[in-house]
XYZ file of C-alpha atoms in Angstrom:
664
model
C -30.401 51.831 -112.770
C -31.093 48.871 -110.655
C -32.081 45.750 -112.377
C -33.879 43.087 -110.494
C -34.623 39.982 -112.386
C -37.823 38.427 -111.240
C -37.502 34.748 -110.433
C -33.771 34.853 -109.877
C -33.236 34.248 -106.198
C -29.540 33.692 -105.227
C -29.363 31.545 -102.051
C -27.325 32.459 -98.858
C -26.940 31.378 -95.181
C -26.082 33.658 -92.254
C -24.902 32.056 -89.019
C -23.026 32.841 -85.814
C -19.889 30.819 -85.334
C -19.335 30.173 -81.566
C -15.875 30.336 -79.947
C -13.924 27.155 -79.508
C -14.815 27.140 -75.783
C -18.504 27.736 -75.337
C -18.145 27.971 -71.543
C -17.286 31.469 -70.459
C -16.097 32.338 -66.980
C -17.896 35.057 -65.113
C -15.822 38.174 -65.222
C -13.632 36.735 -67.946
C -14.099 39.872 -70.101
C -14.471 39.998 -73.893
C -14.897 36.987 -76.149
C -14.899 37.239 -79.957
C -17.568 35.549 -82.054
C -17.991 35.630 -85.817
C -21.056 36.162 -87.950
C -20.477 34.364 -91.255
C -22.459 34.720 -94.460
C -22.106 31.878 -96.922
C -23.291 32.464 -100.510
C -24.451 29.475 -102.405
C -25.332 31.431 -105.566
C -24.194 34.582 -107.306
C -24.861 37.693 -105.352
C -23.777 41.213 -106.105
C -23.999 44.536 -104.346
C -26.252 43.068 -101.645
C -26.555 43.834 -97.920
C -27.610 41.088 -95.580
C -28.941 42.211 -92.171
C -30.250 40.426 -89.088
C -30.913 41.169 -85.452
C -29.321 39.126 -82.706
C -31.954 37.927 -80.278
C -30.780 36.686 -76.880
C -32.423 34.372 -74.414
C -31.439 31.973 -71.670
C -30.933 32.122 -67.901
C -28.242 34.768 -68.140
C -29.478 38.321 -68.147
C -28.257 40.662 -70.866
C -27.001 43.907 -69.475
C -26.345 42.333 -66.083
C -24.493 39.141 -66.727
C -23.206 40.011 -70.174
C -23.456 42.378 -73.120
C -23.117 41.819 -76.881
C -21.897 44.212 -79.529
C -23.159 44.879 -82.033
C -26.670 43.723 -81.446
C -27.340 43.353 -85.160
C -25.479 42.084 -88.217
C -24.951 43.885 -91.481
C -22.787 42.251 -94.163
C -22.387 43.754 -97.614
C -21.596 41.674 -100.623
C -19.750 44.156 -102.910
C -19.895 44.293 -106.667
C -16.570 42.600 -106.793
C -18.378 39.418 -105.898
C -20.938 39.875 -108.643
C -21.249 37.121 -111.125
C -18.459 34.903 -109.810
C -19.266 34.929 -106.155
C -21.095 31.649 -105.887
C -19.941 29.756 -102.745
C -18.091 32.765 -101.381
C -18.230 33.856 -97.712
C -18.243 37.116 -95.827
C -17.891 37.720 -92.073
C -18.500 40.226 -89.345
C -16.939 40.211 -85.905
C -19.140 40.093 -82.845
C -18.068 40.753 -79.235
C -19.659 39.332 -76.113
C -18.531 40.634 -72.753
C -19.212 38.557 -69.624
C -19.620 40.726 -66.535
C -18.524 39.959 -62.998
C -20.638 40.188 -59.863
C -20.428 39.063 -56.239
C -23.614 37.068 -56.321
C -23.064 33.367 -56.097
C -25.024 31.837 -58.966
C -25.298 28.527 -60.749
C -24.030 28.162 -64.314
C -26.115 30.300 -66.646
C -26.787 30.076 -70.384
C -26.898 32.549 -73.240
C -28.700 31.663 -76.455
C -27.945 33.767 -79.534
C -30.400 33.543 -82.415
C -30.656 35.575 -85.658
C -33.995 37.207 -86.351
C -35.418 39.787 -88.742
C -33.355 38.613 -91.687
C -33.395 41.109 -94.556
C -31.584 41.797 -97.831
C -31.249 44.908 -99.919
C -28.860 46.820 -102.104
C -25.576 47.531 -100.535
C -25.288 50.884 -102.388
C -27.348 53.209 -104.607
C -28.268 51.538 -107.891
C -27.631 53.543 -111.064
C -26.772 52.947 -114.676
C -23.376 51.719 -113.626
C -24.405 49.383 -110.825
C -26.745 46.529 -110.381
C -27.782 44.447 -107.430
C -28.419 40.748 -107.239
C -29.885 39.764 -103.817
C -31.840 36.696 -102.791
C -35.359 37.355 -101.734
C -34.739 35.264 -98.643
C -31.805 33.616 -97.003
C -31.380 31.132 -94.204
C -30.272 31.716 -90.602
C -27.983 29.181 -89.048
C -28.746 27.319 -85.837
C -28.967 29.217 -82.593
C -25.755 29.311 -80.573
C -25.745 28.509 -76.849
C -23.007 29.675 -74.551
C -22.531 28.951 -70.817
C -21.439 31.403 -68.167
C -19.651 29.700 -65.265
C -19.983 31.709 -62.076
C -16.426 31.733 -60.836
C -17.290 33.747 -57.771
C -15.378 32.178 -54.834
C -17.848 29.622 -53.567
C -15.079 27.932 -51.635
C -15.189 28.948 -48.008
C -12.034 30.142 -46.288
C -10.066 27.111 -45.184
C -8.044 26.260 -42.086
C -7.374 23.083 -40.141
C -9.252 22.197 -36.987
C -7.395 22.787 -33.721
C -6.881 20.252 -30.942
C -4.774 21.169 -27.907
C -3.935 19.826 -24.475
C -3.249 22.062 -21.500
C -2.814 21.943 -17.777
C -5.032 23.931 -15.424
C -4.125 27.651 -15.451
C -1.852 27.067 -18.446
C -2.149 29.140 -21.642
C -1.956 27.024 -24.780
C -1.711 28.282 -28.359
C -1.707 27.103 -31.929
C -0.737 28.951 -35.120
C -2.700 27.967 -38.222
C -2.912 29.119 -41.852
C -6.045 30.686 -43.348
C -6.489 30.481 -47.122
C -9.064 32.180 -49.380
C -9.056 33.878 -52.794
C -11.164 36.799 -51.661
C -9.322 38.667 -48.947
C -9.537 40.330 -46.556
C -10.565 37.481 -44.270
C -12.099 38.314 -40.910
C -11.265 35.948 -38.027
C -13.278 35.702 -34.790
C -13.791 33.101 -32.043
C -16.210 32.251 -29.286
C -13.474 30.699 -27.133
C -10.096 32.152 -26.223
C -8.653 34.779 -28.534
C -7.153 35.077 -32.022
C -4.558 37.418 -33.503
C -4.630 38.981 -35.975
C -8.361 39.307 -36.476
C -7.972 40.232 -40.165
C -5.918 38.512 -42.858
C -5.390 40.886 -45.779
C -3.771 38.420 -48.156
C -5.140 35.269 -49.761
C -3.118 33.264 -47.251
C -1.943 34.213 -43.797
C -1.151 32.898 -40.322
C -3.385 33.341 -37.285
C -2.514 32.435 -33.682
C -5.171 31.049 -31.341
C -4.675 31.244 -27.554
C -6.665 29.779 -24.695
C -6.070 29.713 -20.943
C -7.285 26.533 -19.271
C -9.338 27.404 -16.163
C -7.423 26.904 -12.937
C -10.159 24.666 -11.537
C -10.358 22.461 -14.630
C -10.509 18.758 -13.900
C -8.187 16.281 -15.545
C -9.909 14.963 -18.645
C -12.296 17.934 -18.874
C -12.710 19.235 -22.434
C -13.404 22.747 -23.687
C -14.781 23.257 -27.198
C -15.525 26.220 -29.426
C -15.272 27.593 -32.946
C -13.235 30.067 -34.940
C -15.248 31.802 -37.670
C -13.617 32.832 -40.975
C -15.385 35.185 -43.426
C -13.986 36.558 -46.680
C -14.817 39.698 -48.619
C -17.527 37.924 -50.619
C -19.313 36.884 -47.452
C -18.240 33.257 -47.682
C -17.853 31.894 -44.158
C -16.549 28.749 -42.550
C -15.755 27.550 -39.053
C -12.763 25.895 -37.480
C -13.449 23.440 -34.670
C -11.439 24.009 -31.486
C -10.985 21.363 -28.784
C -8.856 21.856 -25.667
C -8.392 18.916 -23.321
C -7.161 19.263 -19.764
C -3.764 17.657 -19.844
C -2.158 15.693 -17.036
C 1.601 15.950 -16.700
C 2.528 14.597 -13.301
C 5.623 12.866 -14.620
C 6.997 16.209 -15.750
C 6.985 17.715 -12.264
C 10.532 18.597 -11.330
C 12.248 18.053 -8.011
C 10.464 14.832 -7.024
C 12.204 12.182 -4.961
C 12.031 8.525 -6.129
C 8.913 7.669 -4.107
C 7.060 10.768 -5.259
C 8.051 10.090 -8.865
C 6.845 6.498 -8.581
C 3.417 7.600 -7.347
C 3.257 10.350 -9.988
C 3.963 7.853 -12.753
C 1.222 5.515 -11.503
C -1.260 8.384 -11.232
C -0.369 9.552 -14.731
C -1.193 6.177 -16.267
C -4.322 5.670 -14.187
C -5.825 9.094 -14.817
C -5.002 9.091 -18.525
C -6.899 5.809 -18.841
C -9.822 7.147 -16.821
C -9.935 10.378 -18.825
C -10.122 8.314 -22.020
C -13.135 6.434 -20.649
C -16.578 7.944 -21.372
C -18.014 9.612 -18.308
C -20.958 7.233 -18.133
C -18.491 4.357 -17.981
C -16.524 5.627 -14.966
C -17.038 4.533 -11.392
C -17.326 6.987 -8.528
C -13.897 5.886 -7.328
C -12.365 6.559 -10.733
C -13.933 10.008 -10.854
C -12.417 10.724 -7.449
C -8.992 9.458 -8.504
C -9.212 11.695 -11.573
C -10.032 14.668 -9.357
C -7.112 13.751 -7.097
C -4.761 13.824 -10.085
C -5.955 17.349 -10.800
C -5.478 18.334 -7.158
C -1.900 17.106 -7.240
C -1.161 18.929 -10.480
C -2.734 22.174 -9.264
C -1.083 22.010 -5.876
C 1.396 24.676 -4.897
C 3.520 21.833 -3.530
C 2.887 18.753 -5.694
C 5.664 16.831 -3.960
C 3.878 17.118 -0.620
C 0.602 16.106 -2.265
C 2.273 13.007 -3.717
C 3.712 12.222 -0.272
C 0.159 12.312 1.024
C -0.819 9.551 -1.409
C 2.391 7.505 -1.179
C 2.106 4.541 1.223
C 5.332 5.366 3.035
C 3.611 4.702 6.360
C 3.449 1.014 5.421
C 7.174 0.745 6.139
C 6.330 1.158 9.847
C 4.724 -2.293 9.794
C 8.013 -3.949 8.992
C 9.918 -1.946 11.594
C 7.271 -2.736 14.182
C 7.316 -6.462 13.392
C 11.089 -6.651 13.760
C 10.927 -4.650 16.968
C 8.257 -6.810 18.594
C 10.020 -10.063 17.825
C 13.346 -8.602 18.914
C 11.767 -7.472 22.169
C 10.345 -10.929 22.835
C 13.651 -12.581 22.013
C 15.337 -10.149 24.371
C 13.046 -11.375 27.152
C 13.991 -14.960 26.374
C 17.648 -13.998 26.164
C 17.393 -12.314 29.518
C 15.817 -15.428 30.992
C 18.616 -17.555 29.581
C 21.292 -15.303 31.051
C 19.566 -15.461 34.445
C 19.476 -19.251 34.613
C 21.910 -20.348 37.352
C 24.211 -23.247 36.784
C 22.725 -25.228 39.630
C 19.241 -24.362 40.682
C 15.629 -23.788 39.818
C 12.736 -22.059 41.449
C 10.190 -19.487 40.495
C 11.801 -16.284 39.280
C 9.673 -13.151 38.953
C 12.553 -10.712 39.074
C 12.329 -10.403 35.301
C 9.340 -8.094 35.472
C 10.863 -4.842 34.301
C 10.524 -1.719 32.251
C 12.583 -1.808 29.056
C 12.956 1.021 26.579
C 14.655 -0.110 23.397
C 17.516 -2.148 24.614
C 19.155 -4.978 26.486
C 18.370 -5.765 30.105
C 20.510 -6.022 33.161
C 21.602 -9.659 33.469
C 19.722 -11.475 36.207
C 22.977 -12.976 37.436
C 23.932 -9.590 38.857
C 20.883 -9.521 41.143
C 21.357 -13.177 41.907
C 24.965 -12.603 43.016
C 23.992 -9.536 44.996
C 21.178 -11.399 46.746
C 23.443 -14.307 47.574
C 26.049 -11.956 49.076
C 23.377 -10.187 51.105
C 21.433 -13.266 52.203
C 24.379 -15.567 52.685
C 23.975 -17.646 49.540
C 20.424 -18.807 50.249
C 18.525 -16.583 47.913
C 18.130 -19.292 45.342
C 16.457 -21.548 47.889
C 13.642 -19.153 48.868
C 11.268 -20.378 46.158
C 13.119 -23.502 45.163
C 10.953 -25.975 43.233
C 13.774 -28.319 42.294
C 14.512 -28.774 38.635
C 11.398 -26.934 37.475
C 11.259 -23.172 37.269
C 8.859 -20.555 35.903
C 9.275 -16.918 35.041
C 7.428 -13.849 33.875
C 8.965 -10.787 32.199
C 7.558 -7.535 30.997
C 9.038 -4.887 28.713
C 8.150 -1.432 27.511
C 9.904 0.336 24.622
C 9.852 3.714 22.913
C 11.159 4.471 19.427
C 11.385 7.872 17.734
C 12.290 8.081 14.074
C 12.688 11.177 11.920
C 11.053 11.412 8.533
C 13.243 10.996 5.451
C 12.710 11.204 1.722
C 11.634 7.552 1.750
C 9.794 7.056 5.041
C 7.457 8.982 7.274
C 8.708 9.868 10.729
C 6.879 8.378 13.694
C 6.936 7.743 17.418
C 5.963 4.353 18.765
C 5.682 2.608 22.074
C 5.373 -1.113 22.648
C 4.939 -3.418 25.573
C 5.038 -7.157 25.935
C 4.678 -9.778 28.593
C 6.249 -13.199 28.435
C 5.563 -16.181 30.660
C 7.464 -19.416 30.505
C 8.758 -22.474 32.246
C 11.798 -24.670 31.893
C 13.189 -27.915 33.270
C 16.748 -28.843 34.147
C 17.209 -32.264 32.589
C 20.824 -32.478 33.673
C 22.947 -30.162 35.678
C 24.303 -28.614 32.464
C 21.161 -28.678 30.254
C 17.988 -26.637 30.572
C 15.088 -26.731 28.064
C 11.941 -24.643 28.198
C 9.157 -22.854 26.414
C 7.434 -19.502 26.625
C 4.374 -17.619 25.401
C 4.371 -13.935 24.759
C 1.903 -11.207 23.903
C 2.988 -7.832 22.589
C 1.265 -4.632 21.560
C 2.663 -1.671 19.651
C 1.181 1.703 18.740
C 2.862 4.182 16.390
C 1.768 7.730 15.627
C 2.968 9.124 12.321
C 4.454 12.593 12.472
C 2.196 15.468 11.510
C -0.936 13.543 12.455
C -0.541 11.710 9.165
C -1.713 8.326 10.408
C -1.290 5.470 12.819
C 0.150 1.979 12.708
C -0.739 -0.550 15.396
C 0.293 -4.160 15.773
C -0.214 -7.073 18.140
C 1.766 -10.296 18.303
C 1.188 -13.698 19.879
C 4.479 -15.532 20.183
C 5.628 -19.060 21.004
C 9.246 -19.891 21.813
C 11.296 -22.979 22.556
C 14.638 -22.345 24.170
C 17.546 -24.093 25.822
C 20.878 -23.540 27.509
C 23.916 -25.739 27.874
C 26.745 -25.163 30.337
C 30.257 -26.137 29.528
C 32.877 -26.651 32.195
C 34.163 -23.566 33.907
C 32.168 -20.483 32.955
C 31.379 -21.098 29.271
C 27.801 -21.492 28.097
C 25.745 -21.566 24.897
C 22.027 -20.956 24.506
C 19.507 -20.681 21.726
C 15.849 -20.161 20.926
C 13.343 -20.824 18.141
C 10.399 -18.449 17.905
C 7.163 -18.295 15.937
C 4.863 -15.290 16.008
C 1.492 -14.480 14.483
C 0.875 -10.765 14.087
C -2.125 -8.542 13.424
C -1.633 -5.098 11.843
C -3.986 -2.131 11.698
C -2.943 0.999 9.838
C -4.371 4.400 9.014
C -2.998 6.773 6.364
C -4.145 10.341 5.908
C -4.827 10.783 2.176
C -6.596 14.138 2.468
C -6.110 16.436 -0.505
C -9.132 18.653 0.029
C -10.998 20.233 2.906
C -12.612 17.053 4.258
C -10.274 14.623 5.968
C -10.015 11.198 4.369
C -8.267 8.217 5.918
C -7.182 5.014 4.224
C -7.574 2.141 6.664
C -5.925 -1.238 6.333
C -5.740 -4.427 8.347
C -3.794 -7.567 7.662
C -1.952 -10.472 9.254
C 1.519 -11.872 9.120
C 3.827 -14.527 10.481
C 7.349 -14.367 11.826
C 10.047 -16.871 12.490
C 13.112 -16.223 14.606
C 16.173 -18.136 15.662
C 19.091 -17.055 17.762
C 22.267 -18.586 19.113
C 24.097 -17.090 22.080
C 27.394 -17.800 23.731
C 29.352 -16.283 26.572
C 32.017 -16.473 29.164
C 31.969 -14.913 32.626
C 35.179 -13.723 34.264
C 34.947 -13.098 38.005
C 37.470 -11.358 40.154
C 36.290 -10.810 43.691
C 33.285 -8.429 43.366
C 33.850 -7.689 39.656
C 32.243 -9.739 36.909
C 33.234 -9.294 33.273
C 30.819 -10.990 30.883
C 31.961 -11.584 27.296
C 28.903 -12.196 25.117
C 28.257 -13.129 21.495
C 24.924 -13.410 19.773
C 23.578 -14.180 16.288
C 19.912 -13.625 15.484
C 17.913 -14.472 12.364
C 14.450 -13.042 11.780
C 12.058 -13.712 8.920
C 8.954 -11.569 8.678
C 6.056 -11.964 6.266
C 3.169 -9.503 6.033
C 0.167 -10.340 3.874
C -1.088 -7.923 1.250
C -4.357 -6.095 1.790
C -6.847 -3.619 0.363
C -7.467 -0.304 2.041
C -10.881 1.045 2.948
C -11.977 4.670 3.124
C -12.959 6.231 6.422
C -15.635 8.157 4.487
C -16.577 6.454 1.232
C -18.509 9.498 0.058
C -15.806 12.087 0.667
C -13.001 13.176 -1.680
C -9.952 10.932 -1.544
C -11.921 7.690 -1.473
C -10.641 6.922 -4.956
C -6.977 7.008 -3.923
C -7.089 3.804 -1.874
C -4.394 1.216 -2.521
C -3.848 -2.488 -2.777
C -0.667 -3.137 -0.777
C 1.342 -6.174 -1.827
C 2.934 -8.843 0.321
C 6.006 -7.853 2.300
C 8.993 -10.001 3.256
C 11.861 -9.018 5.521
C 14.942 -11.051 6.356
C 17.378 -9.958 9.019
C 20.599 -11.493 10.315
C 22.302 -9.598 13.121
C 25.404 -10.446 15.069
C 26.399 -8.765 18.318
C 29.572 -8.817 20.356
C 29.226 -7.298 23.826
C 31.030 -6.820 27.097
C 29.300 -6.164 30.402
C 31.012 -5.066 33.617
C 29.279 -5.497 36.968
C 30.690 -4.642 40.400
C 28.946 -5.605 43.639
C 29.273 -3.138 46.559
C 28.076 -4.176 50.001
C 26.593 -1.469 52.236
C 24.912 -1.375 55.568
C 21.471 -1.453 53.966
C 22.090 -3.810 51.052
C 24.196 -4.691 48.060
C 24.424 -2.176 45.228
C 25.904 -3.291 41.894
C 26.705 -0.678 39.225
C 26.693 -2.092 35.656
C 28.037 -0.924 32.310
C 27.493 -2.663 28.935
C 28.708 -1.973 25.386
C 27.840 -4.033 22.332
C 28.599 -3.821 18.631
C 25.919 -5.065 16.233
C 26.155 -5.734 12.497
C 23.257 -6.318 10.079
C 23.929 -8.762 7.232
C 20.640 -9.447 5.420
C 18.123 -6.680 5.928
C 18.256 -4.312 2.977
C 16.344 -1.494 1.397
C 12.864 -2.740 0.582
C 10.434 -1.854 -2.195
C 6.817 -1.962 -1.069
C 4.514 -2.899 -3.937
C 1.206 -1.095 -4.371
C -1.414 -0.139 -6.928
C -4.431 2.150 -6.964
C -7.645 0.170 -6.587
C -9.430 2.434 -9.076
C -6.715 2.305 -11.710
C -8.291 0.640 -14.780
C -4.832 -0.329 -16.035
C -3.879 -2.159 -12.819
C -0.412 -0.597 -12.951
C 1.836 -1.455 -10.015
C 4.290 0.924 -8.449
C 6.581 0.773 -5.445
C 7.878 2.975 -2.685
C 11.285 2.336 -1.211
C 12.356 2.232 2.390
C 15.572 3.581 3.834
C 18.725 1.519 3.822
C 19.103 -0.087 7.267
C 22.092 0.733 9.404
C 24.765 -1.903 8.934
C 26.698 -1.163 12.108
C 25.704 0.438 15.369
C 26.580 0.321 19.063
C 24.435 -0.488 22.046
C 25.547 1.320 25.228
C 24.045 1.081 28.682
C 24.606 1.618 32.356
C 22.621 1.153 35.525
C 22.589 -0.260 39.027
C 20.858 -2.953 41.022
C 20.182 -3.203 44.749
C 19.270 -6.051 47.084
C 17.834 -5.122 50.460
C 16.861 -7.131 53.537
C 13.401 -8.628 53.964
C 13.163 -9.853 50.365
C 13.200 -6.475 48.619
C 15.292 -5.989 45.461
C 15.266 -3.451 42.638
C 17.284 -2.277 39.659
C 17.465 0.597 37.162
C 19.190 0.409 33.794
C 19.568 2.885 30.905
C 20.564 2.048 27.343
C 20.849 3.870 24.015
C 22.040 3.261 20.483
C 24.829 5.052 18.701
C 25.246 4.986 14.943
C 21.595 4.495 13.934
C 20.525 7.100 11.399
C 17.468 9.242 12.099
C 16.594 7.050 15.077
C 16.446 7.663 18.791
C 15.986 4.439 20.730
C 16.627 4.679 24.460
C 16.340 2.055 27.178
C 15.079 2.606 30.688
C 14.851 -0.673 32.493
C 13.524 -0.855 36.021
C 12.486 -3.729 38.157
C 11.579 -4.627 41.691
C 10.758 -7.759 43.664
C 9.249 -8.092 47.070
C 9.056 -11.441 48.831
C 6.725 -12.163 51.687
């Protein structure tokens, strides 16, 4: 039978022992806990029971489950009288569930309630039960559930690309996420693949830059990444319009020089915020794009290269040479013993030397009996006037634009015979030149006002030496076609320059009856300076106005020697004296060399200078000519002379010299 002794109340404590780690990961599965009963007094054949009450932010049945939900620990008879301080345990299991909901950390509180004791087995004569009337419950146990759902969004690096208009650019990047598959989409360009089935995979992004994109223009968009849990992130995409003028193949040195300058200028402009750019810089930026998008970028670069500026130097040398030729002609016409007014020098000259005046003088003397020099004799003083006209055609090369020019000049002067063998004089000249660039690509005009001092000294027999010093002030006006679009744009420039020239001539005339053989030598030095200038647009509001240039100063030095022979034969006829003439000269250039014309774009924020090169001048060439003169009765005389150059590259320079004089 059961024997319960009133007043004897063995003490006991029932508690839940938590795991060593009280933070449980969501979806981590089963975790073992222990319910422990500690007896502080003798207990025998007693069952201790309690319910496990749960609370907290975690929801039982959804977030977790516990088993069993109640505790039942029996203290067997074996513990009976000697069981004071003994313990007994029961295993508990808590299972943390997994879900796809993203949640904050949640808590579970486990607390023992409804504590009861009673006999562990049926009491009879052979068994007894000693149970406390009450026993204590340990402290509540709190556990945490950490939501380990993937709160980290899919990751990938932002994309930044540069591309040229009409170019397709691409970038391959890695997508990472613990919850595949990952869906990839974009609002700009295209991506492939559009699904990444692993936790990490590569995706390629492609974008085609619009063909009409401007240099410096930027295109932006996003790539969206979303994993299986619905976590999403975006990748920033930026595509800049790239300029690569320096990478254009097949450019000649001048084109490459301009391309390099444009590259630096437009990169600097593109890096400047739009509200900080001038209208000229915006236009230069658009011009860079036009060049890059051109079907023929080399031709577009030629359009912007200041190759036409080289014409200024050629024109300056030609004008001064033409004036010096007039003076040289005057010096060759001076007789050894006489003066007078001489207007027979008025002639038409196309690119060359003139028929020596001595030929007409000899012919007139033969026809008029030696008195021709006395017709307008003013003693030791004499005056003259000469006029010239020249035409030059030059083919375009990789360094210079082709052009056709014509020039005329008029020179008036006077001299005085101090002694029979010394003549000194001075002259003023005015010249005008107009050049049209091939392909209607521009114009280059120049005028020159020239002052010259000259002299001639006669040695005994037929030797002579002469020389001249010349100063010229020139005005230049130029027009370059810089059109890259539909509207024509011209770059206009005007500047000044000075020239200095000096020449020394010597000769010897051999005469045998009607034949004269003239042996001639000549050395000429020319120094030309052209001031730098800024171009102006023909239409400041039209495209191309931003491509204007600042042209630097130009300097040209030339030293030319010439050795020539001229044959003249006087033939008397019933109506006059006709004198056929043939001349050949060999010229050599010593100083003039290939030049590099300095320039920079006015709207280039970097101020970068570049240069375009001219062609190498011809070192050696020949001057050939033939013609005839005629002296008729009653004061009428005339001549016709033709000259041309041989050995000058890409140049056609002919001479047609004609003259006439009528005395009343």
